[in-house]
Tab-separated table of C-alpha atoms in Angstrom:
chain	number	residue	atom	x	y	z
A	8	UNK	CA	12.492	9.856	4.835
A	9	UNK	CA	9.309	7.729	3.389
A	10	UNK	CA	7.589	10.923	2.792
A	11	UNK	CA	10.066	12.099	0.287
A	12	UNK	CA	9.382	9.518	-2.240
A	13	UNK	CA	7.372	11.182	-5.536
A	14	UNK	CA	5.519	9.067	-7.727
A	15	UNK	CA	7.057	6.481	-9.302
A	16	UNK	CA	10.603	5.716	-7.448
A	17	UNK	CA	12.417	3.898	-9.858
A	18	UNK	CA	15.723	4.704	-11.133
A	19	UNK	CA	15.490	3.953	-14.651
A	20	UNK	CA	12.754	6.304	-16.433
A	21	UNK	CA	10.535	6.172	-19.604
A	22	UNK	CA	7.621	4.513	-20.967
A	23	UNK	CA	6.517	3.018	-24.209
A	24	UNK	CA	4.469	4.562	-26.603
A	25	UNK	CA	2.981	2.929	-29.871
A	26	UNK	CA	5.999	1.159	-30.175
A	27	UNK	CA	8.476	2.807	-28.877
A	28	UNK	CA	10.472	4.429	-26.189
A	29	UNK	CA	9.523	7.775	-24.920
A	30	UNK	CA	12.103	9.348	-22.266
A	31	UNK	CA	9.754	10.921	-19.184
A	32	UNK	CA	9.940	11.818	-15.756
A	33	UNK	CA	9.031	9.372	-13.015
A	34	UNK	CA	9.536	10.787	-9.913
A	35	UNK	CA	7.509	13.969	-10.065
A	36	UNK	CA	3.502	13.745	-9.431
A	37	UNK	CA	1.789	14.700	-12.172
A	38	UNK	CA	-1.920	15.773	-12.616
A	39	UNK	CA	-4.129	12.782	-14.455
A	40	UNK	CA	-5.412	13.093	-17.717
A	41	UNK	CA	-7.812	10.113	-17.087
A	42	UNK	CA	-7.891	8.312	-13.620
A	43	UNK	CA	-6.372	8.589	-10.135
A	44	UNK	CA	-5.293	6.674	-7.816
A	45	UNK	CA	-4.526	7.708	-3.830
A	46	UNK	CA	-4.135	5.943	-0.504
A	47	UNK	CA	-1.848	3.244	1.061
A	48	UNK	CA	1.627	4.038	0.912
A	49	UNK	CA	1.951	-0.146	1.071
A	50	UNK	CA	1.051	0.031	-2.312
A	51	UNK	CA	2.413	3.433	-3.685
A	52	UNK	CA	5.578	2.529	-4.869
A	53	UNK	CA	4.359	-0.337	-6.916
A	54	UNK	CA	1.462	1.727	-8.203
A	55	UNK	CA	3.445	5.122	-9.219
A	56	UNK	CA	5.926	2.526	-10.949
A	57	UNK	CA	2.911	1.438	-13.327
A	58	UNK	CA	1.289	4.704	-13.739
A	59	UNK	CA	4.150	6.845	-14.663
A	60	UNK	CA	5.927	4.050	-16.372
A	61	UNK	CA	9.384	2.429	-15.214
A	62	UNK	CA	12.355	-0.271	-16.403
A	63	UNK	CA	12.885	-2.235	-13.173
A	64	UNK	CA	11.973	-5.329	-15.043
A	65	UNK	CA	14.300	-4.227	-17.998
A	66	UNK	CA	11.527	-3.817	-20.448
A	67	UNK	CA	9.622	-0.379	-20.069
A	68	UNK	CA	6.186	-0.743	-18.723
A	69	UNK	CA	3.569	2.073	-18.269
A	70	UNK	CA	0.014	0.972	-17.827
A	71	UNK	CA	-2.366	3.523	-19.626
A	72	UNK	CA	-5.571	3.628	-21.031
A	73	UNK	CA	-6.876	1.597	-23.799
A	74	UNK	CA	-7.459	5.055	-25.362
A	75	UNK	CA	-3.519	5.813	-24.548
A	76	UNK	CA	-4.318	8.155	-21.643
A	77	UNK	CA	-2.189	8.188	-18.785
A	78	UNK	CA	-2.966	7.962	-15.083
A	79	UNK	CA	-1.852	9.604	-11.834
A	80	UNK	CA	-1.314	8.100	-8.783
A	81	UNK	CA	-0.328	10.119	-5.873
A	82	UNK	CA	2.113	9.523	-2.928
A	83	UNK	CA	0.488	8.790	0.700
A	84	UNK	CA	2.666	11.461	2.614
A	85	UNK	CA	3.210	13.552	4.007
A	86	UNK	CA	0.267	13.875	5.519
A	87	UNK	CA	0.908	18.074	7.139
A	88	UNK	CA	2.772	21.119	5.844
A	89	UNK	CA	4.631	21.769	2.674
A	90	UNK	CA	3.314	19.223	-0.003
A	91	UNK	CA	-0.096	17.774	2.015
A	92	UNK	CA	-2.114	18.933	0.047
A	93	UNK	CA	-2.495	17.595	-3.781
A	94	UNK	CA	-4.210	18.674	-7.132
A	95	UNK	CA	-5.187	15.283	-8.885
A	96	UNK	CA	-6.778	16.535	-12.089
A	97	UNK	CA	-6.607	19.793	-14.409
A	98	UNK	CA	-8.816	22.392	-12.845
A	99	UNK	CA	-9.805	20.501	-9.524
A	100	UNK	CA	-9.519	21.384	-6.307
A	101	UNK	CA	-6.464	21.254	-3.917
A	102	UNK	CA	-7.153	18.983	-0.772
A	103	UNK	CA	-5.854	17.035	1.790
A	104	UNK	CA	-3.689	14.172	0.489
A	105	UNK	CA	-5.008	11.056	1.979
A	106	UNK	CA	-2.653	9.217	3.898
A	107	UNK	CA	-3.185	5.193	4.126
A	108	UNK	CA	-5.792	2.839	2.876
A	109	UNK	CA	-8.911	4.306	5.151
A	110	UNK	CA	-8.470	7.339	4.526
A	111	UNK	CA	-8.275	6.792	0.655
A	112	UNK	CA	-11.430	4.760	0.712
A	113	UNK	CA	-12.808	7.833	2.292
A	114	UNK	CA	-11.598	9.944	-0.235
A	115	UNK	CA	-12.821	7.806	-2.938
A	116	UNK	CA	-16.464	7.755	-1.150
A	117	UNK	CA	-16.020	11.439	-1.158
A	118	UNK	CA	-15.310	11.789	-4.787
A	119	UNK	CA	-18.350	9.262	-5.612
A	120	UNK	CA	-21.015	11.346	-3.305
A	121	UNK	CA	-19.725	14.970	-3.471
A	122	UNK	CA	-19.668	15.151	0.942
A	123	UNK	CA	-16.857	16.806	1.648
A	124	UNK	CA	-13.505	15.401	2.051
A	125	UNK	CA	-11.301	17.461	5.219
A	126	UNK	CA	-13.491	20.403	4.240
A	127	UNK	CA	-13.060	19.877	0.495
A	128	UNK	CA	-15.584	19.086	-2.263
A	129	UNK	CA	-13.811	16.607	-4.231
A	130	UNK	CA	-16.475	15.395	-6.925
A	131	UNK	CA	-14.818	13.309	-9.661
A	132	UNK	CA	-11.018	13.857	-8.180
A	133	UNK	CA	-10.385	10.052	-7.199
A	134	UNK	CA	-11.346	6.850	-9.362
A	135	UNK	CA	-9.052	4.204	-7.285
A	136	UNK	CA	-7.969	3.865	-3.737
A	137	UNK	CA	-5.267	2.150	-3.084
A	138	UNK	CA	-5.656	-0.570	-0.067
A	139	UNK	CA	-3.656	-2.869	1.802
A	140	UNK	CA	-6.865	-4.483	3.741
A	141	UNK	CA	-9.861	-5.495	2.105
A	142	UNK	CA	-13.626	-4.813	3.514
A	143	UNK	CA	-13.612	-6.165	7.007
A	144	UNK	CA	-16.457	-6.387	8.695
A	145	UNK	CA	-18.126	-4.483	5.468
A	146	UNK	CA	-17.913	-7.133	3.323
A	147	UNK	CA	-21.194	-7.709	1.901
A	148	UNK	CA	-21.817	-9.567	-1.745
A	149	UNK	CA	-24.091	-6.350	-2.679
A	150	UNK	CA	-21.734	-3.985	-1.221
A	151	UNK	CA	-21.040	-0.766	-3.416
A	152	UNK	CA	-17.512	-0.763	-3.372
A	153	UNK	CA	-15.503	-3.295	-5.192
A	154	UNK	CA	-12.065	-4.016	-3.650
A	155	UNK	CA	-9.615	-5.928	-6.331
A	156	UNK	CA	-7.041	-8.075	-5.225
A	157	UNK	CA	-3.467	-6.225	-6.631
A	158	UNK	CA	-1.249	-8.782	-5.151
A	159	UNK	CA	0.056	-10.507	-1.888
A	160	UNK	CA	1.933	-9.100	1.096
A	161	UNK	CA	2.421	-10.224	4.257
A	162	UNK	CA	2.576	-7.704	7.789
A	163	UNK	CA	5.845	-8.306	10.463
A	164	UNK	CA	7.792	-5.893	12.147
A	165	UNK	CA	10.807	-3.909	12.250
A	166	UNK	CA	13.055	-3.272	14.892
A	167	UNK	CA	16.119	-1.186	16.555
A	168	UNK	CA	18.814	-2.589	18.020
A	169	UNK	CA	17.508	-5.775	20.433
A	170	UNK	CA	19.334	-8.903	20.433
A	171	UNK	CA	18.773	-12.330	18.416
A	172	UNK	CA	15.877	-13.081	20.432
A	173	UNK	CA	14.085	-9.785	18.808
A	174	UNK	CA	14.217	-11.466	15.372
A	175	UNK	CA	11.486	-14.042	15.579
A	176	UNK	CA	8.264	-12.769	17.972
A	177	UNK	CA	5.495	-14.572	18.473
A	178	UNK	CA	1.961	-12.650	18.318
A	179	UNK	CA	1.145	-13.891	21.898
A	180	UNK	CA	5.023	-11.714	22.733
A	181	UNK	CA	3.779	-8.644	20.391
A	182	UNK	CA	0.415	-8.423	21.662
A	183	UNK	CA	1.776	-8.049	25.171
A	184	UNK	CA	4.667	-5.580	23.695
A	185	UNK	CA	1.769	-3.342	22.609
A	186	UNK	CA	-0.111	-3.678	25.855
A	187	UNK	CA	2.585	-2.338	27.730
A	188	UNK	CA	2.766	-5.744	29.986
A	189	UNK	CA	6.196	-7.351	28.016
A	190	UNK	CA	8.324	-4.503	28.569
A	191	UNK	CA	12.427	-5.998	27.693
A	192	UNK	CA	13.282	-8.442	25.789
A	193	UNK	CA	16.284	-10.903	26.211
A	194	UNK	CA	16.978	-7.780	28.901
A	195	UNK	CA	16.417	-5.205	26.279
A	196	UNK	CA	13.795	-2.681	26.772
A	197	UNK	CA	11.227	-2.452	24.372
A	198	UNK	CA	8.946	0.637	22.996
A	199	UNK	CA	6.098	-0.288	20.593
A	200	UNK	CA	5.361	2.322	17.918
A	201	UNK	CA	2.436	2.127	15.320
A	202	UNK	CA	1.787	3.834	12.130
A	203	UNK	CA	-1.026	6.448	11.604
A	204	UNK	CA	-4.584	6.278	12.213
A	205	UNK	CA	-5.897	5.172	8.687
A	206	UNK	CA	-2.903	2.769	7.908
A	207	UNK	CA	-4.084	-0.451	6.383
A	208	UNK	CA	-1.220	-1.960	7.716
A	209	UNK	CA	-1.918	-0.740	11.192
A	210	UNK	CA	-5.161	-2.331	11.538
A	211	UNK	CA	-4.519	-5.501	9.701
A	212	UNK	CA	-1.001	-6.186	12.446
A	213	UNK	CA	-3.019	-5.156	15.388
A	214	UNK	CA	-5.586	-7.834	13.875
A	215	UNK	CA	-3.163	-10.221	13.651
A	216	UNK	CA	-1.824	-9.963	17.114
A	217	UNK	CA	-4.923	-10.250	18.784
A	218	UNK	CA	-6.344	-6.724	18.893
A	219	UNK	CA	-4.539	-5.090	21.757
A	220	UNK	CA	-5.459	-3.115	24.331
A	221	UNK	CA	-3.123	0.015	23.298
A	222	UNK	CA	-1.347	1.066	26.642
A	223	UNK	CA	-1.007	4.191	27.461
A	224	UNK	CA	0.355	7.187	25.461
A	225	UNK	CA	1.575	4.902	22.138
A	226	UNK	CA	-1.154	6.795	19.837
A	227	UNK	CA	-0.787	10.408	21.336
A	228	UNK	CA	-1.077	12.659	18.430
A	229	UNK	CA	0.256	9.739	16.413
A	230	UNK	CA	1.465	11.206	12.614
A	231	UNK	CA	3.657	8.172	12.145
A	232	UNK	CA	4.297	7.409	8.089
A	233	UNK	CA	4.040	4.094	7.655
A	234	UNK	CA	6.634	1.563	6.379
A	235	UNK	CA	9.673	3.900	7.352
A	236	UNK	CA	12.463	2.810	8.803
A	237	UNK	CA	13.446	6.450	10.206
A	238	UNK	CA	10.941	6.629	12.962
A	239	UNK	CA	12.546	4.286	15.225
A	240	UNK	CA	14.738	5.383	18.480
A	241	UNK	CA	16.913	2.411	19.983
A	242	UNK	CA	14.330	-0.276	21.618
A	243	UNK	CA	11.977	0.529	19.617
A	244	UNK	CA	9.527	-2.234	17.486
A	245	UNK	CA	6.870	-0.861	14.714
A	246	UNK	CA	4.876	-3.023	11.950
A	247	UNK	CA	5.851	-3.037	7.817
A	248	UNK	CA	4.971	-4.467	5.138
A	249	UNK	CA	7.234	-7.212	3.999
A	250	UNK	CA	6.757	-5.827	0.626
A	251	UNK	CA	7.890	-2.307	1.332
A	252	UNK	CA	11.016	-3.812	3.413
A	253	UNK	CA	11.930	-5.834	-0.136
A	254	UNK	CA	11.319	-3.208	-2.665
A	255	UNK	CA	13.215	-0.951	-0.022
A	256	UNK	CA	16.080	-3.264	0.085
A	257	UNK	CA	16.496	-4.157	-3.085
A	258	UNK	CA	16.443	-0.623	-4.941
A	259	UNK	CA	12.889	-0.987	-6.608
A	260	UNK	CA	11.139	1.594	-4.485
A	261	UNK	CA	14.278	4.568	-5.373
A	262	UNK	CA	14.601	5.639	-1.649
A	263	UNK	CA	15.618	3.304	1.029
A	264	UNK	CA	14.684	4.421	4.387
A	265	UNK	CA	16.234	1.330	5.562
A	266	UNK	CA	19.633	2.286	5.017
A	267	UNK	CA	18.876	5.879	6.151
A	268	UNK	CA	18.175	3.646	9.815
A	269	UNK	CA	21.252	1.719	10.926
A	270	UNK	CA	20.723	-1.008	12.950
A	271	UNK	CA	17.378	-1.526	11.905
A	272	UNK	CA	16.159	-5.103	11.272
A	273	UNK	CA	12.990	-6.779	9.620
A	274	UNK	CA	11.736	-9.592	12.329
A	275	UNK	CA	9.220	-12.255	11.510
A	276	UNK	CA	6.473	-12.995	13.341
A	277	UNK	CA	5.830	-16.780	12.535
A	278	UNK	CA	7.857	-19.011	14.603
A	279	UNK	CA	10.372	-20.719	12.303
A	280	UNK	CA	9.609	-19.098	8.916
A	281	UNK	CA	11.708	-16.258	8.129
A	282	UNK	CA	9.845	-13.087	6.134
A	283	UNK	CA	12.288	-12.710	3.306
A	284	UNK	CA	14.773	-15.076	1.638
A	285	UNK	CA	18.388	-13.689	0.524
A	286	UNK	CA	20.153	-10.336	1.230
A	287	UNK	CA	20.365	-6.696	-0.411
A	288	UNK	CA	19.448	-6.811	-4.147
A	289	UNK	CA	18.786	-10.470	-4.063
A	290	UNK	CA	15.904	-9.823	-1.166
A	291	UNK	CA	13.238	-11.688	-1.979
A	292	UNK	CA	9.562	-12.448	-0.271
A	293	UNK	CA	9.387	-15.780	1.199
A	294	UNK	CA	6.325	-17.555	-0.229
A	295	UNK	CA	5.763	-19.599	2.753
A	296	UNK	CA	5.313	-16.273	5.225
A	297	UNK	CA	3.419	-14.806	2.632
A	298	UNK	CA	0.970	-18.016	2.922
A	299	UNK	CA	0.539	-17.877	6.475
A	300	UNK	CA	-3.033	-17.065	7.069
A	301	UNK	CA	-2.478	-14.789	9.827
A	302	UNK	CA	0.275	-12.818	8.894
A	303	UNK	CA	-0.254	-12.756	4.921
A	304	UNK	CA	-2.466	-10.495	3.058
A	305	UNK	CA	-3.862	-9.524	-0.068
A	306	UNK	CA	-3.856	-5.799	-1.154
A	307	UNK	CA	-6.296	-4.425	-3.227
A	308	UNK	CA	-7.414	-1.682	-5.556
A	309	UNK	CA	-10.967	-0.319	-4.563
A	310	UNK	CA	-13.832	1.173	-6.805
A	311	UNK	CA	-16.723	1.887	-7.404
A	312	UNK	CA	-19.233	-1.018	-8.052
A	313	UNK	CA	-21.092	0.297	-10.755
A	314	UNK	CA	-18.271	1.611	-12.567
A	315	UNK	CA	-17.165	-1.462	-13.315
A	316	UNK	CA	-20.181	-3.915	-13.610
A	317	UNK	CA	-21.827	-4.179	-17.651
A	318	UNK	CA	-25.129	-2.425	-17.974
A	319	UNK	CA	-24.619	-0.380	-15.215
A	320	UNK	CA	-25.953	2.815	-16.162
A	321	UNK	CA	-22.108	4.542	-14.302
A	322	UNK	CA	-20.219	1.483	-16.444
A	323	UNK	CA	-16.678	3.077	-17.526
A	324	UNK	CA	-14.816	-0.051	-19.633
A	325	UNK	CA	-11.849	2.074	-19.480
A	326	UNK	CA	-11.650	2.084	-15.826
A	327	UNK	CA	-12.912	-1.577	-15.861
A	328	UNK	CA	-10.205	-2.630	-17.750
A	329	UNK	CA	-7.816	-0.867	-15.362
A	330	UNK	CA	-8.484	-3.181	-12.956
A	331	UNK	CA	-9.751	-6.963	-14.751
A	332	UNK	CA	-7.624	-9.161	-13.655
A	333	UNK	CA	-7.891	-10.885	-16.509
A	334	UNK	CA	-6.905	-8.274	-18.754
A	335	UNK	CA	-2.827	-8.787	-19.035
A	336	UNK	CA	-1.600	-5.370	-19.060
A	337	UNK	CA	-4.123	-3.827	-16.218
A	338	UNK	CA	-3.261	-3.120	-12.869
A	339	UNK	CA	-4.370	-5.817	-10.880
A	340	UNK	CA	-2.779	-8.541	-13.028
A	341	UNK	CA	-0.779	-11.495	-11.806
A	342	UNK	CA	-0.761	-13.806	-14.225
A	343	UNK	CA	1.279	-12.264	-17.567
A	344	UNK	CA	4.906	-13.900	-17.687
A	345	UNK	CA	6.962	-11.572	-19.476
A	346	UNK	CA	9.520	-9.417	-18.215
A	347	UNK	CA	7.338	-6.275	-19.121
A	348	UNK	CA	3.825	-6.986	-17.955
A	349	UNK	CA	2.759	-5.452	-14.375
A	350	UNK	CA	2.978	-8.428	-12.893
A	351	UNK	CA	6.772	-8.535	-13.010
A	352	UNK	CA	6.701	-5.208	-12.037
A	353	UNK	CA	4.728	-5.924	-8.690
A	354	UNK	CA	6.793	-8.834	-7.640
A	355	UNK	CA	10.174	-6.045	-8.143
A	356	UNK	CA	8.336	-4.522	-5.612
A	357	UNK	CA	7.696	-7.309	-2.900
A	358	UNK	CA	4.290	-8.769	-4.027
A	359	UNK	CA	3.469	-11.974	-5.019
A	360	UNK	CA	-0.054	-13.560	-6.699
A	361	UNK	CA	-2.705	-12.698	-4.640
A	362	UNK	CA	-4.902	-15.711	-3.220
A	363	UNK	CA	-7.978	-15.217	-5.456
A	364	UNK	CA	-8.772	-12.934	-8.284
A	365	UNK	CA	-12.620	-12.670	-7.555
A	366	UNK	CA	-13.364	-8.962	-6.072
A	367	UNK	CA	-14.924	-8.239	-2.579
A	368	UNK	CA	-17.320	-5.499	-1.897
A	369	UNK	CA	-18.444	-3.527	1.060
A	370	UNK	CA	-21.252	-2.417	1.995
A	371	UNK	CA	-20.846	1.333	2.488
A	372	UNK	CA	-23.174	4.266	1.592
A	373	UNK	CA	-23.189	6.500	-1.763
C-alpha cells in the first residue's frame, strides 16, 4: 500500500509561479531540472509535498530555486520489480531507488565520489538525502556530510488487534517483544516485525529500546516498507513514525495505509503520554511525546559539506539556500508563520520544530 504513493500525495494540486497559480501534477515523479532529493520514506511525503508544490495549508506552496527551477524528490519504494528503479535527472542513468535514510546517504556518497551505487555510476544524480536519524556514532565537527535538521518526529509502534494493555508499552516490554522472551500480552500472542535494513526509523526504535538481541528469523529476507500499516497479520507489533501515522490519518500524505489495515492501532511507548492528541482529521502530534528524549527525534536533510559552506571551492548558494534554515521559504525551515511557508506544510504532515537549527556532520569518506 505505502509503496504506491508518487511524489507529492496531496489532494489539492498546483503551485505558484511569479505570482500566480499554475495548475500541475503532484503525484507523478518527475525528473529534476535542478536538485534531487531520495531516501527515507519518514520524510517523503512531506518532501514531495514541497518539491512538486501542494495546497494542504490552503495557500499553494512549491519550494524552488531562487533561479525558479524546480526540484525532484523521489519516493522510497518500492524497493524490487516494476518501478525500483528511478531516473532522477535528464539524461542520467537508471538505478536502484534507495529505500530509507542509509541507503540514501549511500546514494548521496555515491553521487559525490562516482563509486558505484548497486552496480550503477551515479555521478551528479543526488544533491539531498532525505534522513530520519542524524550521524550516530559519525558525528564529527569536521565531518563531510552536513545533516540539517527538517523537523521533529517522534518513533512508537503500531499494532494488530491486542487488547488495551497493547496501547501503552514500555521499552523494557518491547525490547523483550523483539527478543523473542515476552511472547503474549494481556494473553495475546505477540509477533514483532521491523522495517527494512536501511530504515532510519528501524535503527533509531531498536536504539530506543535498548538495542535488542533480534531473535530468531524476524529479519529473514526482510523487504518490509516502512511506516505501512498493511504489513501486519493479527498479533503482530512493528515501529512508525508518529509523523507518518498523523499525515496518514489526517489526509495530508493522499494514501492512508491505515485505513487499508483494520484494526490497526498507533501505541505509545512512554508510560502515560499518549503519541497523538485528537482523532481522524483533527490528529495531531502531541508535543510532549515528541519531547521525550528517548522516543523523539529530529529528521534531517543531508549534504554535502562543501556545497554549502562560503569559499568552498564546491559552494552552490542555490543548494545552500535549499536548506538555511534561516532562509523562510527553504526546506528545512520552521520558523515562517504563514499559512503558505514550508513550515506549515511540515507540521500538515506530522512534524513539529526541530530541537536546534545548527547542522551536524559526519565523518564519512569522499
Amino acid at each position: 500500500m505505502k509503496f504506491k504513493r508518487l511524489a507529492a500525495v496531496t489532494a489539492a494540486l498546483g503551485v505558484v509561479v511569479a505570482g500566480g497559480f499554475v495548475a500541475g501534477s503532484a503525484n507523478a515523479e518527475v525528473v529534476s531540472n535542478s536538485y534531487v532529493l531520495v531516501g527515507s520514506d519518514t520524510l517523503q511525503d512531506a518532501a514531495n509535498a514541497l518539491a512538486n508544490g501542494t495546497s494542504v495549508t490552503g495557500s499553494n506552496v512549491r519550494v524552488k530555486t531562487a533561479a525558479g527551477d524546480t526540484i525532484g524528490s523521489f519516493d522510497a519504494f518500492p524497493s524490487t520489480g516494476t518501478g525500483s528503479q528511478i531516473q532522477t535527472k535528464s539524461g542520467g542513468p537508471y538505478f536502484q531507488r534507495p529505500s530509507g535514510s542509509g541507503n540514501g546517504v549511500t546514494a548521496l556518497r555515491a553521487s559525490i565520489t562516482g563509486t558505484a551505487y548497486n552496480g550503477k555510476t551515479i555521478t551528479g544524480q543526488v544533491d539531498i538525502a532525505r534522513s530520519s536519524s542524524g550521524p550516530g556514532s559519525n558525528q564529527n565537527a569536521d565531518g563531510k556530510l552536513a545533516y540539517v535538521p527538517f523537523g521533529r518526529d517522534a518513533v512508537s509502534y503500531i499494532y494488530k488487534g491486542g487488547t488495551a494493555a497493547w496501547a501503552n508499552l514500555t521499552a523494557a516490554q518491547l525490547k523483550q517483544i523483539y527478543e523473542g522472551t515476552l511472547t503474549s500480552i494481556d494473553g495475546v500472542a505477540v509477533n514483532p516485525r521491523l522495517p527494512q535494513n536501511g530504515s532510519g526509523t528501524r535503527s533509531f526504535f531498536l536504539g530506543a529500546i535498548g538495542n535488542p538481541s533480534l531473535k530468531a528469523g524476524i529479519d529473514t529476507s526482510n523487504t518490509t516498507p516502512e511506516n505501512d500499516a498493511t504489513v501486519l497479520a493479527a498479533g503482530e507489533i512493528i515501529p512508525f513514525s508518529v509523523a507518518s501515522w498523523t499525515a496518514q490519518v489526517t489526509g495530508a500524505a493522499g494514501v492512508n495505509s491505515i485505513a487499508a489495515a483494520p484494526g490497526v492501532s498507533l501505541g505509545s511507548a512512554v508510560s502515560g503520554t499518549t503519541a497523538v492528541t485528537g482523532s481522524g482529521a483533527s490528529t495531531v502530534p502531541n508535543a510532549t511525546y515528541y519531547a521525550n528524549t528517548t522516543f523523539g527525534r529530529d529528521t534531517y536533510l543531508v549534504v554535502e559539506r562543501a556545497r554549502i559552506t562560503p569559499n568552498d571551492p564546491k559552494y552552490d548558494a542555490s543548494l545552500a539556500a535549499l536548506v538555511d534554515p534561516t532562509v523562510t521559504t527553504s526546506l528545512t525551515n520552521f520558523t515562517g508563520a504563514l499559512a503558505g511557508t514550508p513550515r506549515r506544510v511540515k507540521e500538515k504532515f506530522g512534524f513539529l520544530a526541530p530541537s536546534q537549527t545548527a547542522p551536524l556532520y559526519a565523518f564519512v569518506t569522499l
